[in-house]
Amino acid sequence: MEQYIIKGGKALHGEVSIGGAKNAALGILSAAIMTDETVTVENLPDISDIKVMLQAIEEIGAKVDRINEHSVRINGSKIDSMSIDYEFIRKIRASYYLLGALLGKYKKAQVALPGGCNIGSRPIDQHIKGFEALGASVKIEHGMIQAEAKELKGTHIYLDIASVGATINIMMAACLADGVTIIENSAKEPHVVDVANFLNSMGASIKGAGTDVIRIKGVKSLSGSEYAIIPDQIEAGTFMFAAAATKGDVLIKNVIPKHLEAITAKLIEIGVSVEEYDDAVRVTASDRLGHTNIKTLPYPGFPTDMQPQMAATLVTSEGTSIVTETMFENRLKYVDELARMGASIKVEGNSAIIVGVSGLTGAIVSAPDLRAGAALVIAGLVAEGFTIVEQVEFIERGYEHFERKMQGLGATMAKIDIEDEKAVQKFKLKVS
Ligand code: EPZ
């Protein structure tokens, strides 16, 4: 079993290029089966979640040709099953996007009901509410969601919560419905806009994506397309915090600075310099960082997917900071791991109270989920001595070649099998 081993205490320097957005790609690959023509998707992140989604699509009969690690050709004309097994949902919740895609195209779909996950219970009542409003009957039996409709009819849907998943799923189903659908209080995240732009590139008629009212005029069918996915806002933010926490100087390339505004604002508030260019940001920090409070919110608020990385940056800052998680009820599990590295951090309700310390010390820590895992890597890069991060498979779900990209910035970090004592000694010798 592989882990990351990190020797901390070095400032990150240099350039890193950001890959395609995981949370856009998962929606776009699902939507790609909604046409019988061929679709080419480029700038895909080479991460495990994408591999699982492509397997799920292949499993129902779509033709999937991998052009290279970042591009794929998909043809959904030979789909012969409308049922997505638990095996896929268990690995990635986002395979529930195939519910909206199949229901929209075939007026019939069956997907295993996603359970909760490490960060929270994550109900899908808003998705179901939207499908029922469009005229589908939705049943949950034997752990499966069955959605079926003679026809889907455009309608007005008000989301009780600006859910990313529900907005994307309903948007897909409504694309091939009769008439106009209005989704009110829709999510505004960049990946929602990217999925809408992709659907429009296939001939859909979606207006208002990126605002809290999306208007979809149903069309008879969708056609083929070639589409490149937007850069990953959260991967970019993670490298921005790694640069700041290690007091480094890093140019983060292939980003859309507008998508990073909430992250940039908080970095500037704690004394980090962030220079914006057309498709890059330069993050430099030299002095001890300041403290601040954050509260996670839907876009354009501070993203919940950046919350653990922000905390990992604040544990060595000056003064007391409060990090409040409002989106998911179980997303502070990294706190005990940071405390093992000498951080002064505790949970009160849905907040982490952080009193900045002058330094961290390396330790063996375990990633409780994807973003918390990335935060522990940042803490390991700051800490004195060696840190071992276990459960890296969580991190590899959302970060392409994470350790290689960090090495490119001068980090002393490797992915090795910890049971392999020789490899551990060799690494420690090499870096001592
Ligand atoms: C997406 O999850 C992302 N996942 C998450 O990123 C991200 O944290 C989240 O949006 C918020 O930005 C993907 O895009 C694949 P939501 P999603 O529906 O769609 C509640 C990562 O690290 N809710 O916007 O599941 C829900 O419980 C992942 O990359 C309902 O109550 O998030 C939560 O409290 C982790 N009923 C809130 O809404 C519903 O039907 C926001 O969830 C749907 C959601």
Coordinates of C-alpha atoms and ligand atoms in Angstrom, one line a residue:
M1 CA 0.0 0.0 0.0
E2 CA 1.6 3.3 -1.0
Q3 CA 1.9 6.4 1.1
Y4 CA 3.4 9.8 0.6
I5 CA 6.6 10.5 2.5
I6 CA 7.5 14.1 2.9
K7 CA 10.5 15.9 4.3
G8 CA 9.2 19.4 5.2
G9 CA 10.7 22.8 5.8
K10 CA 11.4 23.9 2.3
A11 CA 9.7 26.8 0.5
L12 CA 8.1 25.8 -2.8
H13 CA 9.5 27.6 -5.9
G14 CA 8.8 27.4 -9.6
E15 CA 5.9 26.8 -11.9
V16 CA 3.0 24.3 -12.0
S17 CA 0.4 23.7 -14.6
I18 CA -3.2 22.9 -13.5
G19 CA -5.2 20.1 -15.1
G20 CA -8.9 19.9 -16.1
A21 CA -11.6 20.3 -13.5
K22 CA -12.7 17.0 -11.9
N23 CA -16.2 18.2 -11.0
A24 CA -16.8 19.5 -14.5
A25 CA -15.5 16.4 -16.2
L26 CA -17.8 14.1 -14.2
G27 CA -20.9 16.0 -15.4
I28 CA -19.6 16.4 -19.0
L29 CA -18.7 12.7 -19.4
S30 CA -22.2 11.8 -18.3
A31 CA -23.8 14.3 -20.7
A32 CA -21.7 13.0 -23.5
I33 CA -23.9 9.8 -23.8
M34 CA -27.0 11.9 -24.4
T35 CA -26.3 12.0 -28.2
D36 CA -25.9 9.1 -30.7
E37 CA -23.1 11.0 -32.4
T38 CA -19.4 10.9 -31.4
V39 CA -18.2 13.4 -28.8
T40 CA -14.5 14.2 -28.1
V41 CA -13.6 15.5 -24.6
E42 CA -10.2 17.1 -24.0
N43 CA -8.3 18.4 -21.0
L44 CA -9.6 15.5 -18.8
P45 CA -7.8 15.2 -15.5
D46 CA -5.9 11.8 -15.3
I47 CA -7.4 10.8 -12.0
S48 CA -9.1 7.7 -10.6
D49 CA -12.6 9.2 -10.5
I50 CA -12.5 9.8 -14.2
K51 CA -11.4 6.2 -14.8
V52 CA -14.4 4.9 -12.8
M53 CA -16.9 7.2 -14.7
L54 CA -15.6 6.0 -18.1
Q55 CA -15.9 2.3 -16.9
A56 CA -19.6 3.0 -15.8
I57 CA -20.3 4.5 -19.2
E58 CA -18.7 1.6 -21.0
E59 CA -20.6 -0.8 -18.8
I60 CA -24.0 0.5 -20.2
G61 CA -22.8 0.0 -23.8
A62 CA -21.3 3.3 -24.8
K63 CA -18.2 3.2 -26.9
V64 CA -15.3 4.7 -25.1
D65 CA -11.9 5.3 -26.9
R66 CA -9.1 6.7 -24.9
I67 CA -7.1 9.0 -27.3
N68 CA -4.5 9.7 -24.5
E69 CA -4.4 10.3 -20.8
H70 CA -6.3 13.7 -21.2
S71 CA -8.7 13.0 -24.1
V72 CA -11.4 10.5 -24.9
R73 CA -13.9 9.8 -27.7
I74 CA -17.4 8.7 -26.6
N75 CA -20.3 7.4 -28.7
G76 CA -23.6 6.6 -26.9
S77 CA -25.5 5.2 -29.9
K78 CA -25.2 1.6 -28.8
I79 CA -26.3 2.0 -25.1
D80 CA -28.2 -1.2 -24.2
S81 CA -28.6 -0.8 -20.4
M82 CA -30.2 2.0 -18.4
S83 CA -28.9 0.6 -15.1
I84 CA -25.8 1.8 -13.2
D85 CA -24.5 -0.7 -10.6
Y86 CA -23.7 0.0 -7.0
E87 CA -20.1 -0.9 -7.7
F88 CA -19.7 2.5 -9.5
I89 CA -21.8 4.6 -7.2
R90 CA -19.9 3.1 -4.2
K91 CA -16.7 4.4 -5.8
I92 CA -17.9 7.8 -7.0
R93 CA -21.3 9.4 -6.1
A94 CA -21.2 11.5 -9.3
S95 CA -22.1 8.4 -11.3
Y96 CA -25.6 9.5 -10.3
Y97 CA -25.2 12.0 -13.1
L98 CA -26.0 9.1 -15.4
L99 CA -29.6 9.2 -13.9
G100 CA -30.2 12.7 -15.4
A101 CA -28.5 11.8 -18.7
L102 CA -30.3 8.5 -19.2
L103 CA -33.7 9.8 -18.1
G104 CA -33.3 12.8 -20.4
K105 CA -32.3 10.6 -23.4
Y106 CA -34.3 7.4 -22.9
K107 CA -36.9 8.6 -20.4
K108 CA -35.8 5.7 -18.2
A109 CA -32.9 5.2 -15.8
Q110 CA -32.0 3.1 -12.8
V111 CA -29.0 4.0 -10.6
A112 CA -27.9 2.6 -7.2
L113 CA -28.8 5.0 -4.4
P114 CA -25.7 6.7 -3.2
G115 CA -25.1 6.4 0.5
G116 CA -23.5 9.1 2.6
C117 CA -19.7 9.6 2.4
N118 CA -16.9 10.6 4.6
I119 CA -17.8 14.3 4.6
G120 CA -21.5 14.0 5.3
S121 CA -24.9 12.3 4.7
R122 CA -25.4 14.0 1.3
P123 CA -29.1 13.4 0.5
I124 CA -30.3 13.7 -3.1
D125 CA -33.9 14.9 -2.4
Q126 CA -33.4 17.9 -4.7
H127 CA -32.4 15.7 -7.6
I128 CA -35.5 13.6 -7.2
K129 CA -37.7 16.7 -6.7
G130 CA -36.5 18.0 -10.0
F131 CA -37.0 14.7 -11.9
E132 CA -40.6 14.4 -10.5
A133 CA -41.4 18.0 -11.4
L134 CA -40.4 17.2 -15.0
G135 CA -42.9 14.4 -15.0
A136 CA -40.9 11.4 -14.1
S137 CA -42.1 8.8 -11.5
V138 CA -39.2 8.1 -9.2
K139 CA -39.2 5.0 -7.0
I140 CA -36.5 3.8 -4.5
E141 CA -36.5 0.0 -4.2
H142 CA -33.8 -2.5 -3.2
G143 CA -31.3 0.3 -2.9
M144 CA -31.9 1.5 -6.5
I145 CA -33.5 4.7 -7.7
Q146 CA -35.8 4.0 -10.7
A147 CA -36.9 7.0 -12.7
E148 CA -39.3 6.6 -15.6
A149 CA -41.4 8.9 -17.8
K150 CA -43.7 8.6 -20.8
E151 CA -42.5 12.1 -21.6
L152 CA -40.7 14.9 -19.8
K153 CA -42.3 18.3 -19.7
G154 CA -40.6 21.6 -19.1
T155 CA -41.6 23.3 -15.8
H156 CA -40.5 25.6 -13.0
I157 CA -38.3 24.1 -10.3
Y158 CA -37.2 26.0 -7.1
L159 CA -34.2 24.3 -5.4
D160 CA -34.4 24.5 -1.6
I161 CA -30.6 24.5 -1.6
A162 CA -28.2 25.7 -4.4
S163 CA -27.0 22.1 -5.0
V164 CA -24.3 21.6 -7.6
G165 CA -25.3 18.0 -8.3
A166 CA -29.1 18.7 -8.5
T167 CA -28.6 21.6 -10.8
I168 CA -26.4 19.6 -13.2
N169 CA -28.7 16.5 -13.1
I170 CA -31.9 18.4 -13.7
M171 CA -30.3 20.5 -16.4
M172 CA -29.3 17.3 -18.3
A173 CA -32.8 15.8 -18.1
A174 CA -34.5 19.1 -19.0
C175 CA -32.4 19.5 -22.2
L176 CA -34.5 16.8 -24.0
A177 CA -37.9 17.6 -22.4
D178 CA -40.8 19.3 -24.1
G179 CA -40.9 23.0 -23.5
V180 CA -39.1 25.3 -21.1
T181 CA -37.7 24.5 -17.7
I182 CA -36.6 27.1 -15.2
I183 CA -34.3 26.1 -12.4
E184 CA -34.4 28.8 -9.6
N185 CA -31.8 29.0 -6.8
S186 CA -29.5 27.0 -9.1
A187 CA -25.8 26.5 -8.2
K188 CA -23.4 28.9 -9.8
E189 CA -20.2 27.0 -9.6
P190 CA -17.8 27.2 -12.6
H191 CA -18.3 23.5 -13.2
V192 CA -22.0 24.0 -13.5
V193 CA -21.4 26.6 -16.2
D194 CA -18.9 24.3 -18.0
V195 CA -21.4 21.4 -18.2
A196 CA -24.1 23.9 -19.5
N197 CA -21.6 25.1 -22.1
F198 CA -20.8 21.6 -23.2
L199 CA -24.5 20.7 -23.5
N200 CA -25.0 23.9 -25.6
S201 CA -22.0 22.8 -27.8
M202 CA -24.1 19.6 -28.5
G203 CA -27.1 21.7 -29.5
A204 CA -28.9 22.2 -26.2
S205 CA -30.5 25.6 -25.4
I206 CA -29.5 26.6 -21.9
K207 CA -29.3 30.2 -20.7
G208 CA -28.4 31.8 -17.4
A209 CA -25.8 29.1 -16.2
G210 CA -23.7 30.9 -13.6
T211 CA -26.6 32.8 -12.3
D212 CA -29.3 31.6 -9.8
V213 CA -31.9 31.2 -12.5
I214 CA -31.2 28.8 -15.4
R215 CA -33.6 28.6 -18.4
I216 CA -33.6 25.4 -20.5
K217 CA -35.6 25.2 -23.7
G218 CA -36.0 21.5 -24.6
V219 CA -34.7 20.2 -28.0
K220 CA -35.5 17.0 -29.9
S221 CA -32.0 15.6 -29.9
L222 CA -28.3 16.5 -29.3
S223 CA -25.4 16.2 -31.7
G224 CA -21.7 15.4 -31.5
S225 CA -19.1 17.9 -30.2
E226 CA -15.5 18.5 -29.4
Y227 CA -15.0 20.1 -26.0
A228 CA -12.1 21.0 -23.7
I229 CA -12.8 21.1 -20.0
I230 CA -12.0 24.2 -17.8
P231 CA -9.0 24.2 -15.4
D232 CA -9.6 22.9 -11.9
Q233 CA -10.4 25.7 -9.5
I234 CA -9.7 23.5 -6.5
E235 CA -6.4 22.0 -7.7
A236 CA -5.3 25.6 -8.4
G237 CA -6.4 26.7 -5.0
T238 CA -4.5 23.8 -3.3
F239 CA -1.2 24.8 -4.9
M240 CA -1.8 28.5 -4.0
F241 CA -2.1 27.5 -0.3
A242 CA 0.9 25.2 -0.6
A243 CA 3.0 28.1 -1.9
A244 CA 1.7 30.4 0.9
A245 CA 2.1 27.9 3.8
T246 CA 5.7 27.1 2.8
K247 CA 6.5 30.8 2.3
G248 CA 7.3 30.1 -1.4
D249 CA 7.1 31.8 -4.7
V250 CA 5.0 29.8 -7.3
L251 CA 3.5 30.6 -10.7
I252 CA 0.3 28.6 -11.1
K253 CA -0.4 28.3 -14.8
N254 CA -3.5 27.4 -16.8
V255 CA -6.1 28.8 -14.4
I256 CA -9.1 31.2 -14.7
P257 CA -8.3 33.8 -12.0
K258 CA -12.0 34.9 -11.8
H259 CA -12.8 31.4 -10.4
L260 CA -10.2 31.9 -7.7
E261 CA -11.4 35.2 -6.4
A262 CA -12.6 34.0 -3.0
I263 CA -9.4 32.0 -2.4
T264 CA -7.2 35.0 -3.5
A265 CA -9.1 37.4 -1.3
K266 CA -8.4 35.2 1.8
L267 CA -4.7 34.8 0.9
I268 CA -4.3 38.6 0.5
E269 CA -6.0 39.1 3.9
I270 CA -3.4 36.9 5.6
G271 CA -0.5 38.8 4.0
V272 CA 0.2 36.7 0.9
S273 CA 1.0 38.4 -2.4
V274 CA -1.2 37.2 -5.3
E275 CA -0.5 38.6 -8.8
E276 CA -3.1 37.8 -11.4
Y277 CA -2.3 37.3 -15.1
D278 CA -4.6 36.2 -18.0
D279 CA -4.3 32.5 -17.3
A280 CA -2.0 32.3 -14.3
V281 CA -1.6 33.5 -10.8
R282 CA 1.7 34.1 -8.9
V283 CA 1.7 33.4 -5.2
T284 CA 4.5 34.7 -3.0
A285 CA 4.8 34.8 0.8
S286 CA 7.8 35.5 3.0
D287 CA 6.8 36.6 6.4
R288 CA 4.7 34.8 9.0
L289 CA 1.1 34.8 7.8
G290 CA -1.8 36.6 9.5
H291 CA -5.0 35.1 10.9
T292 CA -8.5 35.3 9.5
N293 CA -12.0 33.7 9.8
I294 CA -13.7 31.9 6.9
K295 CA -17.1 30.4 6.4
T296 CA -17.7 28.0 3.5
L297 CA -20.5 29.0 1.1
P298 CA -21.8 28.1 -2.4
Y299 CA -19.9 29.9 -5.2
P300 CA -18.9 32.7 -5.4
G301 CA -18.4 32.3 -1.6
F302 CA -15.3 30.5 -0.1
P303 CA -15.5 26.9 -1.5
T304 CA -15.9 24.0 1.0
D305 CA -13.4 22.0 -1.1
M306 CA -10.7 24.5 0.0
Q307 CA -11.6 24.5 3.7
P308 CA -9.1 21.9 5.0
Q309 CA -6.3 23.4 2.9
M310 CA -7.0 26.8 4.4
A311 CA -6.9 25.4 7.9
A312 CA -3.6 23.7 7.2
T313 CA -2.2 27.1 6.1
L314 CA -3.5 28.9 9.2
V315 CA -2.1 26.5 11.8
T316 CA 1.3 28.2 11.6
S317 CA 0.0 31.8 11.1
E318 CA 0.0 34.5 13.7
G319 CA -3.0 34.7 16.1
T320 CA -6.4 32.9 16.3
S321 CA -8.5 31.9 13.2
I322 CA -11.9 30.4 13.0
V323 CA -12.8 28.1 10.0
T324 CA -16.5 27.4 9.8
E325 CA -18.0 24.6 7.5
T326 CA -21.6 25.2 6.5
M327 CA -22.0 22.8 3.6
F328 CA -21.1 19.4 5.0
E329 CA -21.5 18.2 8.6
N330 CA -18.5 15.9 8.7
R331 CA -15.7 17.9 7.1
L332 CA -13.4 18.7 10.0
K333 CA -12.0 15.2 10.5
Y334 CA -8.5 16.3 9.6
V335 CA -8.3 18.4 12.8
D336 CA -7.0 15.5 15.0
E337 CA -4.4 14.7 12.3
L338 CA -3.1 18.3 12.3
A339 CA -3.0 18.2 16.1
R340 CA -0.8 15.2 15.9
M341 CA 1.7 17.4 14.0
G342 CA 1.7 20.0 16.8
A343 CA -1.1 22.3 15.6
S344 CA -3.2 24.1 18.3
I345 CA -6.6 23.3 16.7
K346 CA -9.9 22.1 18.1
V347 CA -13.5 21.6 16.9
E348 CA -16.4 23.5 18.3
G349 CA -19.7 22.7 16.6
N350 CA -19.1 23.1 12.8
S351 CA -16.0 25.3 13.4
A352 CA -12.3 24.6 13.8
I353 CA -10.7 27.1 16.3
I354 CA -7.0 27.6 15.4
V355 CA -4.4 29.3 17.5
G356 CA -1.3 29.7 15.3
V357 CA 1.9 27.9 16.4
S358 CA 5.4 28.8 15.3
G359 CA 6.0 25.4 13.6
L360 CA 4.8 21.8 13.0
T361 CA 6.6 18.5 13.4
G362 CA 6.4 15.6 11.0
A363 CA 4.2 12.6 12.0
I364 CA 2.3 9.6 10.5
V365 CA -1.1 10.9 9.5
S366 CA -4.0 9.5 7.6
A367 CA -6.1 11.2 4.9
P368 CA -9.9 11.0 5.9
D369 CA -11.0 12.2 2.5
L370 CA -9.8 13.9 -0.7
R371 CA -9.4 17.5 0.3
A372 CA -8.4 16.8 3.9
G373 CA -5.6 14.6 2.4
A374 CA -4.3 17.5 0.3
A375 CA -4.3 19.6 3.5
L376 CA -2.2 17.0 5.3
V377 CA 0.3 17.1 2.4
I378 CA 0.5 20.9 2.8
A379 CA 1.1 20.5 6.6
G380 CA 3.8 17.9 5.8
L381 CA 5.6 20.3 3.5
V382 CA 5.6 22.9 6.3
A383 CA 6.6 20.6 9.1
E384 CA 10.1 19.9 10.4
G385 CA 11.2 16.3 9.8
F386 CA 9.4 13.5 8.0
T387 CA 5.6 13.1 7.5
I388 CA 3.9 10.0 6.3
V389 CA 0.5 10.5 4.7
E390 CA -1.5 7.3 4.6
Q391 CA -4.7 6.6 2.4
V392 CA -3.3 8.5 -0.6
E393 CA -5.9 6.7 -2.7
F394 CA -8.3 9.4 -1.5
I395 CA -6.0 12.1 -2.7
E396 CA -5.4 10.5 -6.1
R397 CA -9.2 10.6 -6.7
G398 CA -8.9 14.3 -7.4
Y399 CA -5.2 15.3 -7.9
E400 CA -3.3 14.2 -11.0
H401 CA 0.4 13.2 -10.3
F402 CA 0.3 15.2 -7.0
E403 CA 3.7 14.2 -5.7
R404 CA 5.3 14.8 -9.1
K405 CA 3.9 18.3 -9.4
M406 CA 5.1 19.1 -5.9
Q407 CA 8.5 17.7 -6.7
G408 CA 8.5 20.0 -9.7
L409 CA 8.2 22.9 -7.1
G410 CA 11.2 21.6 -5.1
A411 CA 9.3 19.6 -2.6
T412 CA 11.1 16.6 -1.0
M413 CA 8.2 14.2 -1.3
A414 CA 7.7 10.7 -2.8
K415 CA 5.1 8.0 -3.1
I416 CA 6.4 4.8 -1.7
D417 CA 5.3 1.6 -0.1
I418 CA 6.0 2.2 3.6
E419 CA 6.1 -1.6 4.3
D420 CA 9.1 -1.5 2.0
E421 CA 11.6 -0.6 4.7
K422 CA 14.5 -0.5 2.2
A423 CA 12.7 2.1 0.1
V424 CA 11.9 4.2 3.1
Q425 CA 15.6 4.1 4.3
K426 CA 16.8 4.9 0.7
F427 CA 14.4 7.9 0.6
K428 CA 15.5 9.2 4.0
L429 CA 19.2 8.7 3.1
K430 CA 18.8 10.5 -0.2
V431 CA 17.2 13.5 1.4
S432 CA 19.3 13.8 4.6
Ligands
EPZ1 C1 -20.3 18.9 -5.4 O1 -20.9 17.9 -4.6 C2 -18.9 18.5 -5.5 N1 -18.7 17.2 -6.1 C3 -18.2 18.5 -4.1 O2 -16.8 18.3 -4.3 C4 -18.4 19.9 -3.5 O3 -18.0 19.8 -2.2 C5 -19.9 20.3 -3.5 O4 -20.4 20.2 -4.8 C6 -20.1 21.7 -3.0 O5 -19.4 22.6 -3.8 C7 -18.8 17.0 -7.4 O6 -19.0 18.0 -8.1 C8 -18.7 15.7 -8.0 P1 -24.2 19.8 -3.4 P2 -22.5 17.7 -4.5 O7 -25.3 19.0 -4.0 O8 -23.1 18.0 -5.8 C9 -27.1 19.3 0.3 C10 -14.7 17.3 -4.0 O9 -14.0 17.4 -3.0 N2 -28.0 18.7 -0.6 O10 -23.9 21.2 -4.0 O11 -22.9 16.5 -3.9 C11 -25.8 18.6 0.6 O12 -26.0 17.6 1.6 C12 -16.2 17.1 -3.8 O13 -14.3 17.4 -5.1 C13 -29.3 18.3 -0.2 O14 -29.6 18.5 1.0 O15 -22.8 19.0 -3.5 C14 -24.8 19.7 1.0 O16 -25.0 20.0 2.3 C15 -16.6 16.8 -2.3 N3 -30.1 17.7 -1.0 C16 -25.3 20.8 0.1 O17 -26.6 20.5 -0.3 C17 -29.7 17.4 -2.3 O18 -30.5 16.8 -3.1 C18 -24.4 21.1 -1.1 O19 -24.3 19.9 -1.8 C19 -28.4 17.8 -2.8 C20 -27.6 18.4 -1.9

